[in-house]
PDB file of C-alpha atoms in Angstrom:
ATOM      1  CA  UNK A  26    -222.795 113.378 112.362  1.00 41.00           C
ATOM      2  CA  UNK A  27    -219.838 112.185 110.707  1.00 45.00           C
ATOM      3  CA  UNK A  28    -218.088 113.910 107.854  1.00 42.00           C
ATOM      4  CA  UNK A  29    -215.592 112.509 105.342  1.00 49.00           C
ATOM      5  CA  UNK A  30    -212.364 113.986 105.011  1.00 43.00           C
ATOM      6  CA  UNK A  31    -212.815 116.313 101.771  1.00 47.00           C
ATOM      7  CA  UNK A  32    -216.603 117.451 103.463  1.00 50.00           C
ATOM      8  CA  UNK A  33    -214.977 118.598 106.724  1.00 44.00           C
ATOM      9  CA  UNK A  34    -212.117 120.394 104.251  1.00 45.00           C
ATOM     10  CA  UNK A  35    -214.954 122.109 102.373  1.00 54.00           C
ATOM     11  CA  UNK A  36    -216.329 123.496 105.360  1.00 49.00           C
ATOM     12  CA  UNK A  37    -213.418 124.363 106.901  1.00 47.00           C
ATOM     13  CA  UNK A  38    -212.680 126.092 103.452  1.00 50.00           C
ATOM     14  CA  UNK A  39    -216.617 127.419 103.527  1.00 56.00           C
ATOM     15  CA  UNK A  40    -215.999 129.092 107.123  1.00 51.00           C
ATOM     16  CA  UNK A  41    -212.401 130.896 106.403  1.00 47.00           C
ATOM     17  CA  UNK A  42    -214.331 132.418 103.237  1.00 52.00           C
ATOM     18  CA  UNK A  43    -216.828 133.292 105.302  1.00 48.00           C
ATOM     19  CA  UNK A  44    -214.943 134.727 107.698  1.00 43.00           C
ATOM     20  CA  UNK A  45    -212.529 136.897 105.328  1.00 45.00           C
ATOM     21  CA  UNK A  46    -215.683 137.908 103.658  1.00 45.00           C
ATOM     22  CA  UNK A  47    -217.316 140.062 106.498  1.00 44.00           C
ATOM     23  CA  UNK A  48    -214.090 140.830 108.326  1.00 47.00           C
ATOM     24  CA  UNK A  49    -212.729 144.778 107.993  1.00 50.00           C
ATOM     25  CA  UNK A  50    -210.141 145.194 105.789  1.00 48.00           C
ATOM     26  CA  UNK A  51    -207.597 147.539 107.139  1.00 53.00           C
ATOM     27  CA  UNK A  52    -204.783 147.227 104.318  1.00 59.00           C
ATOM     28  CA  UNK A  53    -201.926 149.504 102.682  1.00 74.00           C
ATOM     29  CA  UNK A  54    -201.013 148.458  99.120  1.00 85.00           C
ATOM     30  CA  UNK A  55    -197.355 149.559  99.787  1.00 87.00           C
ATOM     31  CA  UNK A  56    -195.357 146.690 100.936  1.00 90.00           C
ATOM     32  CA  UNK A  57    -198.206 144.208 101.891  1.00 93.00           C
ATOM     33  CA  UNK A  58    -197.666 140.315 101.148  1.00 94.00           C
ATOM     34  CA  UNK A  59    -200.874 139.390  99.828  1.00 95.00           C
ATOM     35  CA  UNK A  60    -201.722 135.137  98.295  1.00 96.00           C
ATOM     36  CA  UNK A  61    -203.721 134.516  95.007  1.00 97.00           C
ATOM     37  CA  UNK A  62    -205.296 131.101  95.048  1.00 97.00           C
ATOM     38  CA  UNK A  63    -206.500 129.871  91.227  1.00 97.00           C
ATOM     39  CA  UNK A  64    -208.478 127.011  90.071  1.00 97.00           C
ATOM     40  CA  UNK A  65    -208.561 126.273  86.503  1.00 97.00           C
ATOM     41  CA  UNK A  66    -210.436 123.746  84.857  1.00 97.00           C
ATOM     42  CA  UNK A  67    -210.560 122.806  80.780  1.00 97.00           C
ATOM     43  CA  UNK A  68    -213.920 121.551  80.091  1.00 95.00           C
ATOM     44  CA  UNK A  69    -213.311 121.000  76.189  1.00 96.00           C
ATOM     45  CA  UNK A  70    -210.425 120.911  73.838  1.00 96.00           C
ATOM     46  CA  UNK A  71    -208.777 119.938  70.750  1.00 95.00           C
ATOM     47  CA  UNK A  72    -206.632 121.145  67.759  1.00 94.00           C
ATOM     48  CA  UNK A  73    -208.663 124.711  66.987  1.00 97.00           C
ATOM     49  CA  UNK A  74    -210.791 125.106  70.138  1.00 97.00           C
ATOM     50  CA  UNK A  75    -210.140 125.401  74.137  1.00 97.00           C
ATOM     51  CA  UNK A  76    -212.903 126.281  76.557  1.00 98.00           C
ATOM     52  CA  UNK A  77    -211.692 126.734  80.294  1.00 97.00           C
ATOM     53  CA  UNK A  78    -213.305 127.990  83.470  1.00 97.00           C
ATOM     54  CA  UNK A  79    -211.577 129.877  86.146  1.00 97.00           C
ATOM     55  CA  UNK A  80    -211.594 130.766  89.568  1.00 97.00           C
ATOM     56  CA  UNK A  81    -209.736 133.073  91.947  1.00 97.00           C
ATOM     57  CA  UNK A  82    -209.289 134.484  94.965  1.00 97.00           C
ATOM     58  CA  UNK A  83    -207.136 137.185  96.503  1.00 95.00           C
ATOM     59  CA  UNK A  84    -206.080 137.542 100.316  1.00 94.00           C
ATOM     60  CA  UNK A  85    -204.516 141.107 101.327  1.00 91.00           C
ATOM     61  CA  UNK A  86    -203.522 142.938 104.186  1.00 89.00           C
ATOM     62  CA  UNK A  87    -200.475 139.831 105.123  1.00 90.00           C
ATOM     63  CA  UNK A  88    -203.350 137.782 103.362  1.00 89.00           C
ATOM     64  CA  UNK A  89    -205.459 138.054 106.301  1.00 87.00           C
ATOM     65  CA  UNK A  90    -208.918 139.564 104.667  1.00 87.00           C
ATOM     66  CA  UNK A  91    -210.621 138.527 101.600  1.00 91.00           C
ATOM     67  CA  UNK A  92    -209.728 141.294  99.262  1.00 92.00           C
ATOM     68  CA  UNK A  93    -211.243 140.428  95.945  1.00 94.00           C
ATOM     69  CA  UNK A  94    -212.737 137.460  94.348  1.00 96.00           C
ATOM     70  CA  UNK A  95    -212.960 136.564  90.085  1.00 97.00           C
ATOM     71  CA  UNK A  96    -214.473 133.883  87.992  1.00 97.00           C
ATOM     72  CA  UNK A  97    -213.531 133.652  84.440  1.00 97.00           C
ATOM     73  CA  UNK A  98    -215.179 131.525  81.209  1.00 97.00           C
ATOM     74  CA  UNK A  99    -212.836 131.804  78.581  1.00 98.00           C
ATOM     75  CA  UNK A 100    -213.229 130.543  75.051  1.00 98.00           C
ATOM     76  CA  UNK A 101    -209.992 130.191  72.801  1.00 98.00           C
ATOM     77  CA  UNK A 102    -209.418 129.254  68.589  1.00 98.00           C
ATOM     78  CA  UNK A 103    -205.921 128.280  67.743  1.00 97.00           C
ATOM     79  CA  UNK A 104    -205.660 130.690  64.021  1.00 97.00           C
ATOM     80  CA  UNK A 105    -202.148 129.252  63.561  1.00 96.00           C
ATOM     81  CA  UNK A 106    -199.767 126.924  65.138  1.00 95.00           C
ATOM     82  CA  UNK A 107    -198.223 129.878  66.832  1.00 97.00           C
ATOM     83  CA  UNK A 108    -200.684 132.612  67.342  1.00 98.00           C
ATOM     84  CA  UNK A 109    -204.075 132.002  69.654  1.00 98.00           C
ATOM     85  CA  UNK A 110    -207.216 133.991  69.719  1.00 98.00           C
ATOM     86  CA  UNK A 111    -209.166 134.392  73.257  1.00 98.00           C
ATOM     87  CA  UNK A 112    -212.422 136.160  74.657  1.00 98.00           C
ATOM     88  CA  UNK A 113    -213.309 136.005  78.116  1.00 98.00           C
ATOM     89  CA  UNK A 114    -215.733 137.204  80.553  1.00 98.00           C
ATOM     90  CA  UNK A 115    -215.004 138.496  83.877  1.00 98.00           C
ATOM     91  CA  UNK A 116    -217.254 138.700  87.531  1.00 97.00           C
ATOM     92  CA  UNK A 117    -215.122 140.557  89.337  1.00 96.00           C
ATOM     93  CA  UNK A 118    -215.725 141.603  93.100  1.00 94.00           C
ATOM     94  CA  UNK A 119    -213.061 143.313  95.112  1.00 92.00           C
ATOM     95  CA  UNK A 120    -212.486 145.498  98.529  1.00 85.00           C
ATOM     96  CA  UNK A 121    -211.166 149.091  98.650  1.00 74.00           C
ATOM     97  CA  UNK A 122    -207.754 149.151 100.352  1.00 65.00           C
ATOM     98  CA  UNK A 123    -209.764 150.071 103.847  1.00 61.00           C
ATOM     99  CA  UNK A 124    -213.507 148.937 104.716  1.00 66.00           C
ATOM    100  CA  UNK A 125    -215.795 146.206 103.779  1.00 74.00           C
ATOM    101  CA  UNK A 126    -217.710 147.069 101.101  1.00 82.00           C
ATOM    102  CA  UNK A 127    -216.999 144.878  97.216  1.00 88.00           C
ATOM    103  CA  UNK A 128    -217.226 147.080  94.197  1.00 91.00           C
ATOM    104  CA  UNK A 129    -218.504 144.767  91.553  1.00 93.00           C
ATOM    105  CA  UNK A 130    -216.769 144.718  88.127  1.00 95.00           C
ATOM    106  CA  UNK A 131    -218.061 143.142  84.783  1.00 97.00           C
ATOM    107  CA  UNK A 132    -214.902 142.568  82.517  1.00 97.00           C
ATOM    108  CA  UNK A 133    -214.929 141.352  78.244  1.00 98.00           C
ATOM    109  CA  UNK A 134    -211.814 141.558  76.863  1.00 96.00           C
ATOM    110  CA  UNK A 135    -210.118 140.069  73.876  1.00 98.00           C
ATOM    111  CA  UNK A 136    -206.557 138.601  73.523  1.00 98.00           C
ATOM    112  CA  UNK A 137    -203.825 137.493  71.082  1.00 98.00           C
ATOM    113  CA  UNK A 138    -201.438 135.077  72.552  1.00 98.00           C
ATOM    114  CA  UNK A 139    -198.450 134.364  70.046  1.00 98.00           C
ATOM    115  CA  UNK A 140    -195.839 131.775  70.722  1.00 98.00           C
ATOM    116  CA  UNK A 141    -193.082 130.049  69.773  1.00 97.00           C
ATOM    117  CA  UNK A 142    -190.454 127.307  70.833  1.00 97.00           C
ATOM    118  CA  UNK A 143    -186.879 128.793  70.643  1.00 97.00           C
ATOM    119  CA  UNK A 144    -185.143 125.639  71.429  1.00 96.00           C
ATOM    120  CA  UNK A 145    -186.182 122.141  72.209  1.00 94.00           C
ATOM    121  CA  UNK A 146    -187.318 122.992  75.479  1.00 96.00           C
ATOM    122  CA  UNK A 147    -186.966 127.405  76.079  1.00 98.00           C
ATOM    123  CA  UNK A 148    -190.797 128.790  75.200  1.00 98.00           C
ATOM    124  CA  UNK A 149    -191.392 132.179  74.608  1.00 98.00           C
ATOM    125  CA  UNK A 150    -195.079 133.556  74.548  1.00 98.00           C
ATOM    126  CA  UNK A 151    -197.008 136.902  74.851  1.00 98.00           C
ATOM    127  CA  UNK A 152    -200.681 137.797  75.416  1.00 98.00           C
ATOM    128  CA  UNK A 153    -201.758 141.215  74.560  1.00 98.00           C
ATOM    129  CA  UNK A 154    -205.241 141.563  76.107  1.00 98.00           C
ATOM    130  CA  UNK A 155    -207.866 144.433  74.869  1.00 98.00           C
ATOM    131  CA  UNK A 156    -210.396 145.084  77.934  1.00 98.00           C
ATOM    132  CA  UNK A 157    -213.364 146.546  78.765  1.00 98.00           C
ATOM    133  CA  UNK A 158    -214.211 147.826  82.209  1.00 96.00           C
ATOM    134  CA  UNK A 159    -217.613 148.216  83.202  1.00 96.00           C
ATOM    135  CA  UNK A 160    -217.553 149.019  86.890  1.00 92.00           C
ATOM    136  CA  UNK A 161    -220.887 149.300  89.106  1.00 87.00           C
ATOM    137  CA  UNK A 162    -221.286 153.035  90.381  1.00 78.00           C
ATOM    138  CA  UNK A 163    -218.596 154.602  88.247  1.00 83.00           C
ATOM    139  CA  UNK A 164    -217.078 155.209  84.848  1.00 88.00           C
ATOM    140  CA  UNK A 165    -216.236 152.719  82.486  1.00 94.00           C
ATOM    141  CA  UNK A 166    -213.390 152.338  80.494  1.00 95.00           C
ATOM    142  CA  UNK A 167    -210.933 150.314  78.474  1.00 97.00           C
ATOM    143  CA  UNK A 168    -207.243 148.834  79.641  1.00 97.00           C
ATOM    144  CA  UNK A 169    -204.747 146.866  77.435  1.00 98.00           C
ATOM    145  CA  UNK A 170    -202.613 144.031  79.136  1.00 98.00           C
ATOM    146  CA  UNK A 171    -199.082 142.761  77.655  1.00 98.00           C
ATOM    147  CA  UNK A 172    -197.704 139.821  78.810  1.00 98.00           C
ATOM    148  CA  UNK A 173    -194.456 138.679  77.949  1.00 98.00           C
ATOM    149  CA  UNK A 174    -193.621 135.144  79.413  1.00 98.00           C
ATOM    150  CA  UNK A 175    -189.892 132.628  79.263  1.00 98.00           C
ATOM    151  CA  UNK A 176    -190.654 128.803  80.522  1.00 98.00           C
ATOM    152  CA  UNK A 177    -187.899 126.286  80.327  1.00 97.00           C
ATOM    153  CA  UNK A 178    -189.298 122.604  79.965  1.00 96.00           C
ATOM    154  CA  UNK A 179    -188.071 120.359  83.064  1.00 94.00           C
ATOM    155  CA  UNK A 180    -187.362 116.666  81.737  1.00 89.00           C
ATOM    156  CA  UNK A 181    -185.165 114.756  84.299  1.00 84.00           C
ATOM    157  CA  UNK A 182    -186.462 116.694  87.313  1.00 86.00           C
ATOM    158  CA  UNK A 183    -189.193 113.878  88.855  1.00 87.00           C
ATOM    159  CA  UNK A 184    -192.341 115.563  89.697  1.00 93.00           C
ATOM    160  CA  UNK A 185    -190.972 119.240  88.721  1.00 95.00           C
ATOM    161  CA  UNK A 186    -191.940 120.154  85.100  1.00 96.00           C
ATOM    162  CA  UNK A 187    -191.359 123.407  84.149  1.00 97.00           C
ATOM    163  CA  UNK A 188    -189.812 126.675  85.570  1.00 97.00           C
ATOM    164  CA  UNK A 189    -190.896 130.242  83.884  1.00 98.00           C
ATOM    165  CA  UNK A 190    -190.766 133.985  84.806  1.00 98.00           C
ATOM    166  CA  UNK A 191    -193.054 137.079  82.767  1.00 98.00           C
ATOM    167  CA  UNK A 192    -193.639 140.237  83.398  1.00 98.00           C
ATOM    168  CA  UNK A 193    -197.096 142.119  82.099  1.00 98.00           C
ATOM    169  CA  UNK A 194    -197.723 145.793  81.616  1.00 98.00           C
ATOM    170  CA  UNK A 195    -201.154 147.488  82.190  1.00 98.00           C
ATOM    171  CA  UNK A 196    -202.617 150.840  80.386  1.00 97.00           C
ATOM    172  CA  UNK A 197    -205.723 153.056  81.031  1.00 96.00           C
ATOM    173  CA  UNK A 198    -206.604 154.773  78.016  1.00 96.00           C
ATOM    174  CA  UNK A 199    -209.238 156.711  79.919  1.00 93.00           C
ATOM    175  CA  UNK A 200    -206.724 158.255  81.665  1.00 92.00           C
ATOM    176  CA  UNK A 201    -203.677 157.741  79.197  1.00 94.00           C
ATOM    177  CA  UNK A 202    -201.035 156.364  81.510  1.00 95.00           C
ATOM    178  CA  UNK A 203    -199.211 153.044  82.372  1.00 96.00           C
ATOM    179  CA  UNK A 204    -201.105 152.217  85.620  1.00 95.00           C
ATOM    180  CA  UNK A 205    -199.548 148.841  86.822  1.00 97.00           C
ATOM    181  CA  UNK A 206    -197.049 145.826  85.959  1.00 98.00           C
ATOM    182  CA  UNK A 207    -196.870 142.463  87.108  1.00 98.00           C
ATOM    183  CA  UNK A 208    -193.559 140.622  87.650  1.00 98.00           C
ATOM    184  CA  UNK A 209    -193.119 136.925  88.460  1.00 97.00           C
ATOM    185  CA  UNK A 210    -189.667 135.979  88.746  1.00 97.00           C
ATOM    186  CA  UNK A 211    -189.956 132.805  89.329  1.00 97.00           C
ATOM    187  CA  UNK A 212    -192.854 130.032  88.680  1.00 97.00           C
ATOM    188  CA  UNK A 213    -192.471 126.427  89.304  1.00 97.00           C
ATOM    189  CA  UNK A 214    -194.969 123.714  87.783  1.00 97.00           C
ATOM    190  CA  UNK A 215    -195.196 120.683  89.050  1.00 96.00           C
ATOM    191  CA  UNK A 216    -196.614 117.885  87.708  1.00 95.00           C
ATOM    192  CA  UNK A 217    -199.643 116.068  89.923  1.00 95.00           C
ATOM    193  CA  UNK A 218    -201.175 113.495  87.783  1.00 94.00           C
ATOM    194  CA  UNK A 219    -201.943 113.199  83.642  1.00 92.00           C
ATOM    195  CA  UNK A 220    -204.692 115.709  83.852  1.00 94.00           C
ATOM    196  CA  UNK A 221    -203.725 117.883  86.929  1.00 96.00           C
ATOM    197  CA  UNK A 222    -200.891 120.298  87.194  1.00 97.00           C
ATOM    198  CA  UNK A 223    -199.970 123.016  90.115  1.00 97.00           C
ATOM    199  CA  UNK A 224    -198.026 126.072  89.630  1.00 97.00           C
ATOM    200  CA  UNK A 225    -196.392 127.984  92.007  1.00 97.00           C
ATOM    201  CA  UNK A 226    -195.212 131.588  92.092  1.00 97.00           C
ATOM    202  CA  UNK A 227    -193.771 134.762  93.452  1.00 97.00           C
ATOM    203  CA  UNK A 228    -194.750 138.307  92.011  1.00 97.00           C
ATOM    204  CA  UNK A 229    -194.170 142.221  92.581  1.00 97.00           C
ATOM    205  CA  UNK A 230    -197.869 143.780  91.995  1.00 97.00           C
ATOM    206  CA  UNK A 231    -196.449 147.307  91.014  1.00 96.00           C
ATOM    207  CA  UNK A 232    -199.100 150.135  90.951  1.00 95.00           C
ATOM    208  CA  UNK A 233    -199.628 154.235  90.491  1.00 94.00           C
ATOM    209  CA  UNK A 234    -202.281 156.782  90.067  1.00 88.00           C
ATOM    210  CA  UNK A 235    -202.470 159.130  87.275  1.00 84.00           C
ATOM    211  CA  UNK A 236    -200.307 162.046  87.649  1.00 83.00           C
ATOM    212  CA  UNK A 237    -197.714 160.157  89.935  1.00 84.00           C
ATOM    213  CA  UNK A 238    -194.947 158.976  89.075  1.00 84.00           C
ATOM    214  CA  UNK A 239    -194.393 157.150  92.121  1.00 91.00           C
ATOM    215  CA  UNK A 240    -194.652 153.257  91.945  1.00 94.00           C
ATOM    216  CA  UNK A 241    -196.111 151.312  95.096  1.00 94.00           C
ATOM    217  CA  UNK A 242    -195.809 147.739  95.260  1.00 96.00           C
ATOM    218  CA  UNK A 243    -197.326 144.798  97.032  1.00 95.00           C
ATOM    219  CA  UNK A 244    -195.934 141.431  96.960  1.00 96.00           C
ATOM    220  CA  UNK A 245    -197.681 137.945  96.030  1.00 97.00           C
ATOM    221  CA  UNK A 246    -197.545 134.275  96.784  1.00 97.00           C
ATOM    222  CA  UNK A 247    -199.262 132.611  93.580  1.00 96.00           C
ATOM    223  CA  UNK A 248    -200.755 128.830  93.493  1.00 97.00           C
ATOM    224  CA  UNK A 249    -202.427 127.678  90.484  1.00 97.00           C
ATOM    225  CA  UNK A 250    -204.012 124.374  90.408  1.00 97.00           C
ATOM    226  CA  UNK A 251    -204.927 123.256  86.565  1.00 97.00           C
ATOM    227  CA  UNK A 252    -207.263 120.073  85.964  1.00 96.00           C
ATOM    228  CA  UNK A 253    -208.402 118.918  82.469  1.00 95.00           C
ATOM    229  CA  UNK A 254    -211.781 117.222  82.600  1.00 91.00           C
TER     230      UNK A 254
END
């Protein structure tokens, strides 16, 4: 039987997620290197409204194991040249640091992304996400997220478009604390095609319990792949 190039990659692709999915993961958050793959796709868009799609996976333990898996439909309305409106829906299914077993989580949140263009090519935006947790088996509760973001338009730099770094701040108002922050240092987009765009990135994943006041922190490769349909 013969396969074509992109069917023997999407079984090849089919059989690692396989593989990840059932295998033990044996992981400590501390200190592990860990790779976030994303797919994003806009389906619809123009001057008020946006409606995207998106996909991700996460690989822990030296990115080894399938640790946790997302897919996100999110619907945004532009209120003002420099302030956007979002809701989103999350299916969330991720690993415990040790074992094999997914804990499934149902997400809704609702963000306000302001930005503005400081200079003909420096951007600064935030997002400042309200969420709701509903977790299978255990308590729900709510988070806020606040991302704060710098991107520097590329012009004269061939295929290389844009350079950025953000940082974003979590908080569990179940249990009142500041529970984890995310900081990219560095992202790189590059430019594929009219309607496709890849971004990649480094980030510190720092994290605590309530009550401690010790930070542990893993660290992630990033890819983002962006398509407009």
């Amino acid at each position: 039987v013969r396969m074509s190039f992109s069917q023997l990659i999407q079984f090849a692709l089919c059989g690692l997620f396989i593989a990840a999915s059932v295998a033990d993961l044996q992981a400590e958050f501390d200190g592990d290197s860990r790779s976030w793959q994303t797919l994003s796709g806009t389906y619809f868009e123009d001057d008020a409204w946006r409606l995207n799609l998106t996909g991700q996976t996460r690989l822990y333990d030296d990115s080894k194991y399938l640790g946790a898996w997302l897919v996100v439909p999110t619907v945004q309305y532009k209120i003002h040249p420099n302030f956007d409106l979002g809701a989103s829906y999350i299916l969330e299914d991720t690993r415990a640091e040790a074992g094999q077993d997914y804990t499934r989580l149902h997400i809704f949140w609702l963000n306000l992304s302001p930005h503005w263009k400081v200079s003909e090519n420096l951007n600064f935006s935030m997002r400042h996400v309200m969420a709701y947790r509903a977790v299978e088996s255990s308590d729900n509760y709510w988070v806020s997220r606040h991302r704060f973001s710098v991107s520097y338009e590329m012009n004269d730099f061939s295929s290389l478009v844009g350079i950025g770094a953000n940082t974003e701040l979590f908080y569990n108002y179940e249990e009142d604390y500041l529970c984890e922050n995310r900081f990219v240092p560095l992202s790189l987009t590059i430019k594929i095609n009219d309607k496709s765009k890849l971004s990649l990135y480094v980030m510190a994943q720092s994290k605590r319990s309530s009550g401690d006041f010790n930070w542990k922190t893993a660290y992630v490769l990033g890819q983002t792949f962006n398509i407009k349909f």
